[in-house]
mmCIF file with all atom_site columns, C-alpha atoms in Angstrom:
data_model
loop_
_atom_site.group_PDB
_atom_site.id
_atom_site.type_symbol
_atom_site.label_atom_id
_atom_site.label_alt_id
_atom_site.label_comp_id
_atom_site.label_asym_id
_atom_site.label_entity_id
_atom_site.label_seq_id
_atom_site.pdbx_PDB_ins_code
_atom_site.Cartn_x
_atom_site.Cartn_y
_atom_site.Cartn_z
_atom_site.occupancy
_atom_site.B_iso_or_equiv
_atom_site.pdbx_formal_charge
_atom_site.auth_seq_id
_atom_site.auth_comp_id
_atom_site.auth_asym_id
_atom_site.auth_atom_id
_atom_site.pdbx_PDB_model_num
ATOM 1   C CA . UNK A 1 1   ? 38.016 52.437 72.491 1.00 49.00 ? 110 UNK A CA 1
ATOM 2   C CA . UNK A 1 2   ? 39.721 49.546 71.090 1.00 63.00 ? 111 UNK A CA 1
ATOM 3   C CA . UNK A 1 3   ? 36.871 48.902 68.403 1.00 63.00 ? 112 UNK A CA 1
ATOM 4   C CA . UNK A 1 4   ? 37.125 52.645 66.587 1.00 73.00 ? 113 UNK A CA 1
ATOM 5   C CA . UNK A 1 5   ? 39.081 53.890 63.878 1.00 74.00 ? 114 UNK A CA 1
ATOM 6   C CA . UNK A 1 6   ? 40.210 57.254 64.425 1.00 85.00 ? 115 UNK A CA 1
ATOM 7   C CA . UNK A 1 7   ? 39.778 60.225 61.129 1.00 85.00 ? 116 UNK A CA 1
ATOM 8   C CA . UNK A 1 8   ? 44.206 59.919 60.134 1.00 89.00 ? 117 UNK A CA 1
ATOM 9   C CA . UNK A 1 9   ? 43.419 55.987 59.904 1.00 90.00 ? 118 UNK A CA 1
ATOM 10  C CA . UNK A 1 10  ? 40.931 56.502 57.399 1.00 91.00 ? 119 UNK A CA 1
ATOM 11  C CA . UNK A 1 11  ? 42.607 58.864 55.660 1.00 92.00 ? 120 UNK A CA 1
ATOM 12  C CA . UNK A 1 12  ? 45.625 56.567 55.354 1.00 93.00 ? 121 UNK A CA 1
ATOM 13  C CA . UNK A 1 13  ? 43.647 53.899 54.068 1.00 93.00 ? 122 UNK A CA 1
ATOM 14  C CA . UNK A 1 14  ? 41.856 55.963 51.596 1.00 94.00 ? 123 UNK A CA 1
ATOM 15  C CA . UNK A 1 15  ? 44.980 57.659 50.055 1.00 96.00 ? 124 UNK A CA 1
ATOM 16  C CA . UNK A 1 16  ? 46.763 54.205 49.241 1.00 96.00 ? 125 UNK A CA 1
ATOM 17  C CA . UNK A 1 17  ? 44.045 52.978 47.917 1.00 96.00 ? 126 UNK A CA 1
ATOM 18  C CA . UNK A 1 18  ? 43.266 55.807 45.604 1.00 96.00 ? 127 UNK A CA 1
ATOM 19  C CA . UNK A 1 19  ? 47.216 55.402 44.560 1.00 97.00 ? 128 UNK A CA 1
ATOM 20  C CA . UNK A 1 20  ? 47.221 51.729 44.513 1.00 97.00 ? 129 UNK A CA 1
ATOM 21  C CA . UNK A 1 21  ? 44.118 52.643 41.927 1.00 97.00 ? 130 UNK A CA 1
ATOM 22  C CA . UNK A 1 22  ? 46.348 55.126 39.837 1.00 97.00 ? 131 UNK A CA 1
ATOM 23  C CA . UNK A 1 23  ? 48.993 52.948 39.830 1.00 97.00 ? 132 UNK A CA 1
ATOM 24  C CA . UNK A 1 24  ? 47.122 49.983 38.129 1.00 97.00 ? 133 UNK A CA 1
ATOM 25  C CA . UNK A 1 25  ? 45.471 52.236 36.036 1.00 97.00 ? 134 UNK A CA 1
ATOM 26  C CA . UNK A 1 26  ? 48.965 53.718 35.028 1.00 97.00 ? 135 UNK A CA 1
ATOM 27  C CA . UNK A 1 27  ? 50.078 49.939 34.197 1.00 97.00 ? 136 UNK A CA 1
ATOM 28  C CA . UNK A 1 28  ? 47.080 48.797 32.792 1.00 97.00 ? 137 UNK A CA 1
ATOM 29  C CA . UNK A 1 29  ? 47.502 51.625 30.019 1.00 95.00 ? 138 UNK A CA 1
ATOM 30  C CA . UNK A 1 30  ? 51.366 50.624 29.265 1.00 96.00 ? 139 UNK A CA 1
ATOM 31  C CA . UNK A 1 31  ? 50.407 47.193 28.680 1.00 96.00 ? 140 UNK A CA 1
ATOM 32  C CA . UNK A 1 32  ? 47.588 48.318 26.729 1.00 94.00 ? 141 UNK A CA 1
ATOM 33  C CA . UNK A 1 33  ? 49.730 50.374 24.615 1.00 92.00 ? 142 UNK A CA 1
ATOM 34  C CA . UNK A 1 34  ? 52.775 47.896 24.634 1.00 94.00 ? 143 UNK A CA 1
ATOM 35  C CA . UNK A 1 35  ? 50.203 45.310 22.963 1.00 94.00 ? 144 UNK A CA 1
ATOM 36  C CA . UNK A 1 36  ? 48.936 47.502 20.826 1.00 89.00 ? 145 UNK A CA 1
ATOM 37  C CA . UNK A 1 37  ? 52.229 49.039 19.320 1.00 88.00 ? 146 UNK A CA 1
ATOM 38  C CA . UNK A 1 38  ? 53.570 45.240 18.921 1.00 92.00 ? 147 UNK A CA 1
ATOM 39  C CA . UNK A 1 39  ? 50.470 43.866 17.233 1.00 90.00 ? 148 UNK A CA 1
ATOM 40  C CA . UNK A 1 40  ? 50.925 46.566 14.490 1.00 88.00 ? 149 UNK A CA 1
ATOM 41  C CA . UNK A 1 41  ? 54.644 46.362 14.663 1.00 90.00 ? 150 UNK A CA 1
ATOM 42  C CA . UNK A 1 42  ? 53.875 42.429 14.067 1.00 92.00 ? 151 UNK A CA 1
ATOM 43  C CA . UNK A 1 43  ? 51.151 43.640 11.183 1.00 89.00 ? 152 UNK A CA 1
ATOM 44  C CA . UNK A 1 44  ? 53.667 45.644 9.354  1.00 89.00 ? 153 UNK A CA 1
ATOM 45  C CA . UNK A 1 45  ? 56.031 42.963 9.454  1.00 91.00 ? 154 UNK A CA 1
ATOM 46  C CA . UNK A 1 46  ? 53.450 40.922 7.837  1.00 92.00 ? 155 UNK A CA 1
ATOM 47  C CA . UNK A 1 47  ? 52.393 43.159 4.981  1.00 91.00 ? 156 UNK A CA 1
ATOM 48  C CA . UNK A 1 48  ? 56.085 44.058 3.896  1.00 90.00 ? 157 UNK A CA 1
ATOM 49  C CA . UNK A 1 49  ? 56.884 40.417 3.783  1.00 92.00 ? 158 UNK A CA 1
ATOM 50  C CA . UNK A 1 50  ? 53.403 39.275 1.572  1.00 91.00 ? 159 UNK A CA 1
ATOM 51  C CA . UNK A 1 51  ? 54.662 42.837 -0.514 1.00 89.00 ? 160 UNK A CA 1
ATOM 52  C CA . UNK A 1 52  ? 58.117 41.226 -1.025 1.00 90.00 ? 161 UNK A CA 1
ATOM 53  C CA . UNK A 1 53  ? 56.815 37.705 -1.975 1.00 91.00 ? 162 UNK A CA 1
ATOM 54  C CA . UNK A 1 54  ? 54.053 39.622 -4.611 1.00 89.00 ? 163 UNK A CA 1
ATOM 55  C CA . UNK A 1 55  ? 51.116 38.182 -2.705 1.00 90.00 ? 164 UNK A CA 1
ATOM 56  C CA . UNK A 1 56  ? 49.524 41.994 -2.077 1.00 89.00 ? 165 UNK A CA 1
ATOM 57  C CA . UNK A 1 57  ? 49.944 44.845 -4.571 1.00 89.00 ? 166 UNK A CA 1
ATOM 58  C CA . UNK A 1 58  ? 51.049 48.569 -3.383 1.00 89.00 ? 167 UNK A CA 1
ATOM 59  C CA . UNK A 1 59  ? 47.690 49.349 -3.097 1.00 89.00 ? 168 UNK A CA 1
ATOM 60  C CA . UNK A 1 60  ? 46.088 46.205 -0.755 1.00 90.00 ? 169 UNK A CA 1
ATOM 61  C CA . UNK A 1 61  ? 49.350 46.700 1.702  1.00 88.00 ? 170 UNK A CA 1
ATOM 62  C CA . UNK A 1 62  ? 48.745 50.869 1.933  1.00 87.00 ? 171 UNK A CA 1
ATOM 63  C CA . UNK A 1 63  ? 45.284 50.218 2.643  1.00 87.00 ? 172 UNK A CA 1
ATOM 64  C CA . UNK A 1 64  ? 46.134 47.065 5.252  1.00 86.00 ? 173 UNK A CA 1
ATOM 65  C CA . UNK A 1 65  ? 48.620 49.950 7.043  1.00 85.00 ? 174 UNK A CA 1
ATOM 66  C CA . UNK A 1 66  ? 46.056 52.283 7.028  1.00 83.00 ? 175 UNK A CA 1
ATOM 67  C CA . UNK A 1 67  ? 43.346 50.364 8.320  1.00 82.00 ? 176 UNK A CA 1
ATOM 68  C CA . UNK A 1 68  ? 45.522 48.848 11.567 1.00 73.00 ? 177 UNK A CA 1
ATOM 69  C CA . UNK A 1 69  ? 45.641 53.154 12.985 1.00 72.00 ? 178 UNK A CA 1
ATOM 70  C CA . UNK A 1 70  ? 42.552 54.755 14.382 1.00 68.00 ? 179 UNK A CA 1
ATOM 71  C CA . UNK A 1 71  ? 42.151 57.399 12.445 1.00 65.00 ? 180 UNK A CA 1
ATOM 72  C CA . UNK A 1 72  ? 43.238 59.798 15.227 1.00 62.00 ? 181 UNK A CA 1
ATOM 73  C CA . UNK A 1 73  ? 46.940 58.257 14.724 1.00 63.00 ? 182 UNK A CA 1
ATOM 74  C CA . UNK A 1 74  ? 47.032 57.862 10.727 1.00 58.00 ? 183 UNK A CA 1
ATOM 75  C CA . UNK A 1 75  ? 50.640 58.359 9.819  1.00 55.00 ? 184 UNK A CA 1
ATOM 76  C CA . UNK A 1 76  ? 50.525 60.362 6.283  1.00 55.00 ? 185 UNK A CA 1
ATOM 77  C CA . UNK A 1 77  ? 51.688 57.249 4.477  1.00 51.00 ? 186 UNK A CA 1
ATOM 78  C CA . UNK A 1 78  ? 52.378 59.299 1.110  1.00 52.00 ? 187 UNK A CA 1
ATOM 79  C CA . UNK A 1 79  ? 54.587 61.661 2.602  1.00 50.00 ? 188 UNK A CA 1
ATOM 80  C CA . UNK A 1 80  ? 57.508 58.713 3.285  1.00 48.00 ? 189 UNK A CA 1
ATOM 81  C CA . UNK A 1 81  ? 59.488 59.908 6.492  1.00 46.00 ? 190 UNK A CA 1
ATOM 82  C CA . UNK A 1 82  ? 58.169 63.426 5.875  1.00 49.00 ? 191 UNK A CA 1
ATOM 83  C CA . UNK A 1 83  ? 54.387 63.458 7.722  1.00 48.00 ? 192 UNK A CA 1
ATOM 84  C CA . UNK A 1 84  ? 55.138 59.764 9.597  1.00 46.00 ? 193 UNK A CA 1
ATOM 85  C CA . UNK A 1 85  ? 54.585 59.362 13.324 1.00 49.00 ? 194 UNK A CA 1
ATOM 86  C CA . UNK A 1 86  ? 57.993 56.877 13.259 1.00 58.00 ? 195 UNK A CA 1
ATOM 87  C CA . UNK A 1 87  ? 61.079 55.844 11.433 1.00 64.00 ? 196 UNK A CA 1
ATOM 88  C CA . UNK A 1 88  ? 59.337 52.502 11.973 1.00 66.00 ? 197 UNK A CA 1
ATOM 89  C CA . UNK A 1 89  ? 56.478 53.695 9.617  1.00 63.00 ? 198 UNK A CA 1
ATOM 90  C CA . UNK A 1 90  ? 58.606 55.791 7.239  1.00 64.00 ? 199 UNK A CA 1
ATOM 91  C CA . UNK A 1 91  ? 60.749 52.332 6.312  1.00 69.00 ? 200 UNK A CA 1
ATOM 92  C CA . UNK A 1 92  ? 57.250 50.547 5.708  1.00 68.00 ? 201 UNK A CA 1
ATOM 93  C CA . UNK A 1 93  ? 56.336 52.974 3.522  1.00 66.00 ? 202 UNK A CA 1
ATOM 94  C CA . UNK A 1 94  ? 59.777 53.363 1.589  1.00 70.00 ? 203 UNK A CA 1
ATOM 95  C CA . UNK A 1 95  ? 59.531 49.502 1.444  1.00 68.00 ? 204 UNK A CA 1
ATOM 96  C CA . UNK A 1 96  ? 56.293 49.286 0.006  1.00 65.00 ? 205 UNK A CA 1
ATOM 97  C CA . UNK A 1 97  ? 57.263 52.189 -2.283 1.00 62.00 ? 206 UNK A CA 1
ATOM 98  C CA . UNK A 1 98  ? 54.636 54.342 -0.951 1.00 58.00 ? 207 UNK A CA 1
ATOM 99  C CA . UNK A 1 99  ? 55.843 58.088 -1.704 1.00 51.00 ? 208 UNK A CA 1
ATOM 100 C CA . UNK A 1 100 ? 55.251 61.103 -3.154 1.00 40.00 ? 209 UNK A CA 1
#
């Protein structure tokens, strides 16, 4: 019969589409996490500069860094380079002469 799919069709079909699914899940989380890293790359950027100029105090710019990490991620920003997720978050720190 011309009109019939046989069982290894269908089980062709349904295995690239469940890895077609994975994959776009698997992309849709790196650019979810690619955004996400360079929006508080871009934030931290931000707050050393207004630090710099003397627009924000120590204090406003700790609790700016603090608030742009779920709580789940919170680098210890008073332990400079020691308790930091990233060099990237150690040097904000140093900069904004957060330390112990």
């Amino acid at each position: 019969m011309e009109g019939t799919v046989d069982g290894s069709m269908i089980a062709l079909i349904s295995i690239c589409g469940g890895l077609s699914i994975a994959v776009l899940a698997l992309l849709g989380g790196f650019a979810t996490s690619l955004t996400r890293t360079r929006e508080r790359e871009k934030t931290a950027r931000e707050v050393a500069a207004y630090l710099a100029e003397g627009s924000i105090n120590v204090e406003e710019a700790e609790r700016v860094l603090k608030a742009a990490h779920p709580r789940f991620e919170m680098p210890d920003l008073t332990e400079a380079g020691r308790g930091c997720r990233s060099r990237r978050a150690a040097a904000v720190a140093a900069n904004a002469g957060i330390h112990a």
